[in-house]
Coordinates of C-alpha atoms in Angstrom, one line a residue:
Chain A
M1 CA -20.3 -17.5 -10.5
T2 CA -24.0 -18.1 -11.5
G3 CA -27.3 -17.3 -9.9
L4 CA -26.8 -13.7 -8.8
P5 CA -29.8 -11.4 -9.1
L6 CA -29.5 -8.9 -11.9
W7 CA -28.8 -5.8 -9.8
A8 CA -26.0 -7.7 -8.0
A9 CA -24.5 -8.9 -11.3
I10 CA -24.5 -5.3 -12.6
L11 CA -22.9 -4.0 -9.4
V12 CA -20.2 -6.7 -9.4
S13 CA -19.5 -6.2 -13.1
A14 CA -19.1 -2.4 -12.7
L15 CA -16.7 -2.8 -9.7
V16 CA -14.6 -5.4 -11.5
L17 CA -14.4 -3.4 -14.7
A18 CA -13.5 -0.2 -12.9
G19 CA -10.8 -2.0 -10.9
A20 CA -9.3 -3.6 -14.0
A21 CA -9.4 -0.3 -15.8
M22 CA -7.5 1.5 -13.0
S23 CA -4.9 -1.3 -13.0
L24 CA -4.5 -1.0 -16.8
I25 CA -4.1 2.8 -16.4
G26 CA -1.4 2.2 -13.7
A27 CA 0.5 -0.1 -16.0
I28 CA 0.2 2.4 -18.9
G29 CA 1.7 5.0 -16.6
L30 CA 4.5 2.6 -15.6
L31 CA 5.3 2.1 -19.3
R32 CA 5.0 5.7 -20.5
L33 CA 6.2 8.0 -17.8
P34 CA 9.8 9.2 -18.5
K35 CA 11.4 9.4 -15.1
F36 CA 11.8 6.7 -12.4
Y37 CA 10.4 8.9 -9.6
Q38 CA 7.3 9.6 -11.7
R39 CA 6.9 5.9 -12.5
L40 CA 7.0 5.2 -8.8
H41 CA 3.5 6.7 -8.5
A42 CA 1.9 4.6 -11.2
P43 CA 1.6 1.2 -9.5
G44 CA -0.3 3.0 -6.7
L45 CA -3.3 3.0 -9.0
T46 CA -3.1 -0.8 -9.3
T47 CA -2.7 -1.4 -5.6
S48 CA -5.2 1.1 -4.2
S49 CA -8.3 1.7 -6.3
G50 CA -7.7 -1.3 -8.7
S51 CA -7.4 -3.9 -6.0
I52 CA -10.1 -2.3 -3.7
C53 CA -12.7 -2.3 -6.5
I54 CA -12.0 -5.9 -7.7
I55 CA -11.8 -7.3 -4.1
L56 CA -15.0 -5.4 -3.1
G57 CA -16.7 -6.9 -6.2
S58 CA -15.6 -10.4 -5.3
M59 CA -16.7 -9.9 -1.7
I60 CA -20.1 -8.7 -2.6
G61 CA -20.5 -11.5 -5.2
F62 CA -19.5 -14.3 -2.8
S63 CA -21.5 -12.9 0.1
L64 CA -24.7 -12.8 -1.9
L65 CA -24.0 -16.2 -3.4
N66 CA -23.3 -18.0 -0.1
E67 CA -25.9 -15.8 1.8
R68 CA -23.4 -15.1 4.5
L69 CA -20.7 -12.5 4.9
V70 CA -17.5 -13.6 3.2
L71 CA -14.5 -11.8 4.6
H72 CA -11.6 -13.7 3.0
E73 CA -11.0 -11.2 0.2
A74 CA -11.0 -8.3 2.7
L75 CA -7.9 -9.9 4.2
I76 CA -6.1 -9.9 0.9
G77 CA -7.1 -6.3 0.3
L78 CA -5.9 -5.3 3.8
F79 CA -2.6 -7.1 3.2
I80 CA -2.1 -5.4 -0.2
M81 CA -2.9 -2.0 1.4
C82 CA -0.4 -2.6 4.2
T83 CA 2.5 -4.0 2.2
T84 CA 2.6 -1.9 -1.0
P85 CA 3.5 1.3 0.8
V86 CA 6.4 -0.5 2.4
T87 CA 7.7 -1.8 -0.9
L88 CA 7.2 1.5 -2.7
M89 CA 8.9 3.4 0.1
L90 CA 11.9 1.0 0.1
L91 CA 12.2 1.3 -3.6
G92 CA 12.1 5.1 -3.5
R93 CA 14.8 5.1 -0.9
A94 CA 16.9 2.6 -2.8
A95 CA 16.7 4.7 -5.9
L96 CA 17.6 7.8 -4.0
Y97 CA 20.6 6.0 -2.5
R98 CA 21.8 4.7 -5.8
D99 CA 21.4 8.0 -7.5
R100 CA 23.4 9.7 -4.8
A101 CA 26.1 7.0 -4.8
E102 CA 26.5 7.7 -8.6
N103 CA 26.6 11.4 -8.0
R104 CA 23.4 12.0 -9.8
P105 CA 21.4 13.6 -7.0
V106 CA 17.7 14.2 -7.8
V107 CA 17.4 16.7 -5.0
A108 CA 19.0 20.1 -4.5
P109 CA 22.3 20.1 -2.7
T110 CA 20.6 21.6 0.4
D111 CA 18.6 18.5 0.8
P112 CA 18.2 17.2 4.4
L113 CA 19.4 13.8 3.6
A114 CA 22.8 14.6 2.2
V115 CA 24.3 12.2 4.6
P116 CA 22.1 9.1 4.2
P117 CA 20.8 8.2 7.7
R118 CA 22.1 5.0 9.2
Q119 CA 19.5 2.3 9.0
D120 CA 18.8 0.2 12.0
Chain B
M1 CA -1.8 -8.4 32.3
R2 CA 0.9 -6.3 30.6
R3 CA 3.4 -9.0 31.1
L4 CA 1.0 -11.7 29.9
V5 CA 0.1 -9.8 26.7
P6 CA 2.9 -7.4 25.8
H7 CA 1.2 -6.3 22.5
P8 CA -2.5 -6.3 23.0
L9 CA -3.4 -4.7 19.6
L10 CA -1.3 -7.3 17.7
A11 CA -2.9 -10.1 19.7
V12 CA -6.5 -8.9 18.9
A13 CA -5.6 -8.4 15.2
L14 CA -4.1 -12.0 15.1
V15 CA -7.3 -13.5 16.6
L16 CA -9.5 -11.7 14.1
M17 CA -7.2 -12.8 11.2
W18 CA -7.3 -16.4 12.4
L19 CA -11.1 -16.4 12.6
I20 CA -11.5 -14.9 9.1
L21 CA -9.0 -17.4 7.7
T22 CA -10.8 -20.4 9.2
R23 CA -14.3 -19.9 10.3
F24 CA -16.2 -18.4 13.3
S25 CA -16.5 -21.2 15.9
L26 CA -15.7 -21.6 19.6
G27 CA -12.9 -24.1 18.9
Q28 CA -11.2 -21.8 16.4
L29 CA -11.6 -18.9 18.8
V30 CA -9.7 -20.8 21.5
L31 CA -7.0 -22.0 19.1
G32 CA -6.6 -18.6 17.6
T33 CA -6.4 -16.9 21.0
G34 CA -3.6 -19.4 21.9
V35 CA -1.6 -18.6 18.8
A36 CA -2.1 -14.9 19.2
L37 CA -0.9 -15.0 22.9
V38 CA 2.2 -17.0 22.0
A39 CA 3.0 -14.7 19.0
S40 CA 2.6 -11.5 21.0
W41 CA 4.6 -13.0 23.9
A42 CA 7.3 -14.0 21.4
L43 CA 7.4 -10.4 20.0
G44 CA 7.8 -9.0 23.5
P45 CA 11.6 -9.4 23.8
L46 CA 12.1 -8.3 20.2
E47 CA 10.1 -5.1 20.4
P48 CA 10.2 -3.8 23.9
K49 CA 8.2 -0.6 23.1
T50 CA 4.5 -1.3 22.8
I51 CA 2.5 1.0 20.6
R52 CA -0.3 2.5 22.6
I53 CA -3.3 4.4 21.2
R54 CA -3.8 7.3 23.5
R55 CA -7.0 8.7 22.0
W56 CA -9.5 6.7 19.9
R57 CA -11.7 9.7 19.0
P58 CA -9.7 11.1 16.0
I59 CA -9.4 7.7 14.3
P60 CA -12.8 7.8 12.4
G61 CA -12.1 11.3 11.1
L62 CA -8.6 10.3 10.0
L63 CA -10.0 7.3 8.1
A64 CA -12.7 9.4 6.4
V65 CA -10.1 12.0 5.3
L66 CA -7.8 9.2 4.1
A67 CA -10.5 7.5 2.1
G68 CA -11.5 10.7 0.4
D69 CA -7.9 11.6 -0.4
V70 CA -7.1 8.2 -1.8
L71 CA -10.1 8.3 -4.1
W72 CA -9.5 11.8 -5.2
S73 CA -5.8 11.4 -5.9
N74 CA -6.4 8.1 -7.8
L75 CA -8.8 9.9 -10.2
R76 CA -6.3 12.8 -10.6
V77 CA -3.3 10.6 -11.3
A78 CA -5.4 8.4 -13.7
R79 CA -6.6 11.4 -15.6
M80 CA -3.1 12.8 -15.9
I81 CA -1.7 9.5 -17.2
L82 CA -4.5 9.2 -19.8
S83 CA -4.1 12.8 -20.9
G84 CA -0.5 12.0 -22.0
R85 CA 0.7 15.3 -20.5
I86 CA 4.0 14.9 -18.6
P87 CA 3.4 16.5 -15.2
S88 CA 6.0 18.7 -13.5
S89 CA 7.1 16.4 -10.7
G90 CA 9.3 17.6 -7.9
V91 CA 10.7 17.0 -4.4
V92 CA 9.5 18.9 -1.3
E93 CA 11.1 19.1 2.1
V94 CA 8.6 19.0 4.9
D95 CA 9.4 19.8 8.5
L96 CA 8.0 17.2 10.9
D97 CA 7.7 17.9 14.6
S98 CA 7.1 14.4 15.7
R99 CA 9.7 11.9 16.7
D100 CA 7.3 9.2 17.6
R101 CA 8.0 6.0 15.7
A102 CA 4.3 5.0 15.3
V103 CA 3.4 8.5 14.0
L104 CA 6.2 8.5 11.5
A105 CA 5.5 4.9 10.3
L106 CA 1.8 5.6 9.8
L107 CA 2.6 8.9 8.1
A108 CA 4.9 7.1 5.7
I109 CA 2.3 4.4 4.9
I110 CA -0.4 7.1 4.3
I111 CA 1.8 9.1 2.0
S112 CA 3.0 6.1 0.0
A113 CA -0.5 4.6 -0.2
T114 CA -2.0 7.7 -1.9
P115 CA -0.9 7.8 -5.5
G116 CA 0.6 11.1 -6.4
T117 CA 2.8 11.4 -3.4
S118 CA 5.7 9.2 -2.2
W119 CA 7.9 9.2 0.8
L120 CA 11.6 9.1 -0.1
G121 CA 13.3 9.5 3.3
W122 CA 13.5 11.1 6.7
N123 CA 16.4 12.6 8.5
P124 CA 16.3 12.0 12.2
R125 CA 18.8 14.8 13.0
S126 CA 16.9 17.7 11.3
G127 CA 13.5 16.1 11.4
K128 CA 12.9 16.8 7.7
M129 CA 11.2 14.4 5.4
L130 CA 11.6 14.2 1.7
L131 CA 8.4 14.0 -0.3
H132 CA 8.1 13.4 -4.0
V133 CA 5.0 14.9 -5.6
F134 CA 3.7 13.7 -9.0
D135 CA 2.1 17.0 -10.0
L136 CA 3.9 19.7 -8.1
R137 CA 2.6 23.3 -8.4
E138 CA 2.7 24.9 -5.0
E139 CA 5.4 23.6 -2.6
D140 CA 4.0 25.4 0.5
E141 CA 0.6 23.9 -0.1
W142 CA 2.0 20.4 0.2
K143 CA 4.0 21.3 3.3
T144 CA 1.0 22.6 5.2
L145 CA -1.2 19.8 3.8
I146 CA 1.0 17.1 5.3
Q147 CA 1.5 18.9 8.6
T148 CA -2.1 19.9 9.3
R149 CA -4.1 17.2 7.6
Y150 CA -2.2 14.1 8.7
E151 CA 0.6 14.8 11.2
C152 CA -1.6 16.7 13.7
R153 CA -4.2 13.9 13.7
L154 CA -1.6 11.2 14.1
R155 CA 0.1 13.0 17.0
E156 CA -3.3 13.4 18.6
I157 CA -3.8 9.6 18.4
F158 CA -0.4 8.5 19.6
E159 CA 1.0 11.2 21.8
W160 CA -0.2 12.7 25.0
E161 CA 0.7 16.4 24.4
T162 CA -0.2 18.6 21.4
Chain C
M1 CA -29.2 -12.1 -18.2
G2 CA -27.3 -11.3 -15.0
D3 CA -25.0 -14.2 -15.6
L4 CA -24.2 -13.1 -19.1
I5 CA -23.4 -9.6 -18.1
L6 CA -21.1 -10.9 -15.3
S7 CA -19.2 -13.4 -17.4
V8 CA -18.7 -10.9 -20.3
S9 CA -17.4 -8.2 -17.9
V10 CA -15.2 -10.6 -16.0
F11 CA -13.8 -11.7 -19.4
V12 CA -13.1 -8.1 -20.4
A13 CA -11.6 -7.3 -17.0
Q14 CA -9.3 -10.3 -17.4
G15 CA -8.2 -9.0 -20.8
M16 CA -7.4 -5.6 -19.3
L17 CA -5.4 -7.1 -16.6
A18 CA -3.5 -9.3 -19.1
F19 CA -2.6 -6.1 -21.0
A20 CA -1.5 -4.5 -17.7
I21 CA 0.8 -7.4 -17.1
L22 CA 2.1 -7.1 -20.7
F23 CA 2.9 -3.4 -20.2
A24 CA 4.6 -4.0 -16.9
G25 CA 6.6 -6.8 -18.5
L26 CA 7.7 -4.5 -21.2
R27 CA 8.9 -2.0 -18.6
A28 CA 10.7 -4.8 -16.8
L29 CA 12.5 -5.8 -20.0
R30 CA 13.3 -2.2 -21.0
G31 CA 14.6 -1.1 -17.7
P32 CA 16.6 1.1 -17.9
R33 CA 17.8 0.7 -14.3
A34 CA 17.4 -2.1 -11.8
Q35 CA 14.9 -0.2 -9.7
D36 CA 12.6 0.1 -12.8
R37 CA 12.7 -3.7 -13.2
V38 CA 11.9 -4.3 -9.5
L39 CA 9.0 -1.9 -9.6
A40 CA 7.7 -3.6 -12.8
L41 CA 8.0 -7.0 -11.1
D42 CA 6.0 -5.8 -8.1
T43 CA 3.3 -4.5 -10.4
I44 CA 3.2 -7.9 -12.3
Y45 CA 2.8 -9.7 -9.0
V46 CA -0.2 -7.5 -7.9
N47 CA -1.8 -7.9 -11.3
V48 CA -1.5 -11.7 -11.3
L49 CA -3.0 -11.6 -7.8
L50 CA -6.0 -9.6 -9.1
L51 CA -6.3 -12.0 -12.1
L52 CA -6.6 -14.9 -9.7
V53 CA -9.3 -13.1 -7.7
L54 CA -11.2 -12.6 -11.1
S55 CA -10.7 -16.3 -11.9
G56 CA -12.4 -17.0 -8.5
I57 CA -15.3 -14.8 -9.5
R58 CA -15.6 -16.6 -12.9
T59 CA -15.6 -20.1 -11.4
G60 CA -17.5 -19.3 -8.3
T61 CA -15.1 -21.2 -6.0
V62 CA -13.1 -19.9 -3.1
F63 CA -10.2 -22.3 -3.8
F64 CA -8.1 -19.5 -5.4
F65 CA -8.1 -17.7 -2.1
E66 CA -5.1 -19.5 -0.5
A67 CA -3.1 -19.2 -3.7
T68 CA -3.8 -15.4 -3.8
L69 CA -2.7 -15.0 -0.2
I70 CA 0.5 -16.9 -0.9
I71 CA 1.3 -14.8 -3.9
A72 CA 0.6 -11.6 -1.9
V73 CA 3.1 -12.7 0.8
L74 CA 5.7 -13.8 -1.7
S75 CA 5.5 -10.6 -3.6
F76 CA 6.0 -8.5 -0.5
V77 CA 9.0 -10.6 0.7
A78 CA 10.6 -10.6 -2.8
T79 CA 10.2 -6.9 -3.4
V80 CA 11.5 -6.0 0.0
A81 CA 14.5 -8.2 -0.4
L82 CA 15.3 -6.8 -3.9
A83 CA 14.9 -3.2 -2.7
K84 CA 17.2 -3.9 0.2
F85 CA 19.7 -5.4 -2.1
L86 CA 19.6 -2.4 -4.4
M87 CA 20.1 -0.1 -1.5
R88 CA 23.2 -1.7 0.2
G89 CA 24.3 -4.5 -2.1
E90 CA 23.4 -7.2 0.4
V91 CA 20.1 -8.5 1.7
I92 CA 21.0 -9.2 5.4
E93 CA 23.3 -6.8 7.1

């Protein structure tokens, strides 16, 4: 991408660097945290602030370059924002279910989900 | 009207998505509207219950609170990972009053989308949800936070009473 | 000047994302349990997607957009199917 004014280039660079840094921190957390349920929080950094910053940077850059509003990237961002919670939630439930099936409950015996709810 | 477009929100969202994916022109608008009508009509027999937004007024407030919380919790979790200190994570049971499917689904998405909290499950019999918190200090603080900050607003949007 | 700043920072950002993919890959190899590997795979997918967006910024074309969207859809379907498999041992009940 060439031909952006200086202020726009600095803005896009800052957004891109911030997003990549947040993604990297998320991956570091994924690698270093000791328990699975703690690691479940780490990719949230990649998918929320990491992707928002990078996609916002790309949107601003292309909109200024083409001199019209480019909304393609917003669609990707929206898609990531809507789908990641579903996958994280399913993974959390799957881990809970597996731990329970192997008699390694993470939760106190009084937990409300002692009988796993029937899924429909 | 209701029989023609069983899911109006879905149809509008599909038209907007079609226009963004292609480009804004009259032909694409007509084509996209056709696709959206067929799609929402096809979803009609699969999902008989239409989600209806009862009040629009609390939505901007909810979005603003959500944006602030996502930003804040991102910075908090990032700082905690970088500091190398292992936080005391834990599980909290939160009593939820709502049985509305839209409220519960959106609550689950909001909780999972903010780093630092994740939704592990919900028991339809007791109405309790299981919340995993990355940095758990005060259990009661999280219970009231979920109930007052999000559940109240979502119930206001999707349910008549409250 | 602006172009130089932008290309250097996109390069650095791509390097950071490459390291993020490396770390997530290490977690996928190390495990220890299946849900860790699925979580790491999902993270790799999202990072690759962001890497493609950065490639789009670098080259200034919007041709990467469709590929990015397809990767997003595939990652969602794949992770949901894997999580479902972990939960019940079968994908379709």
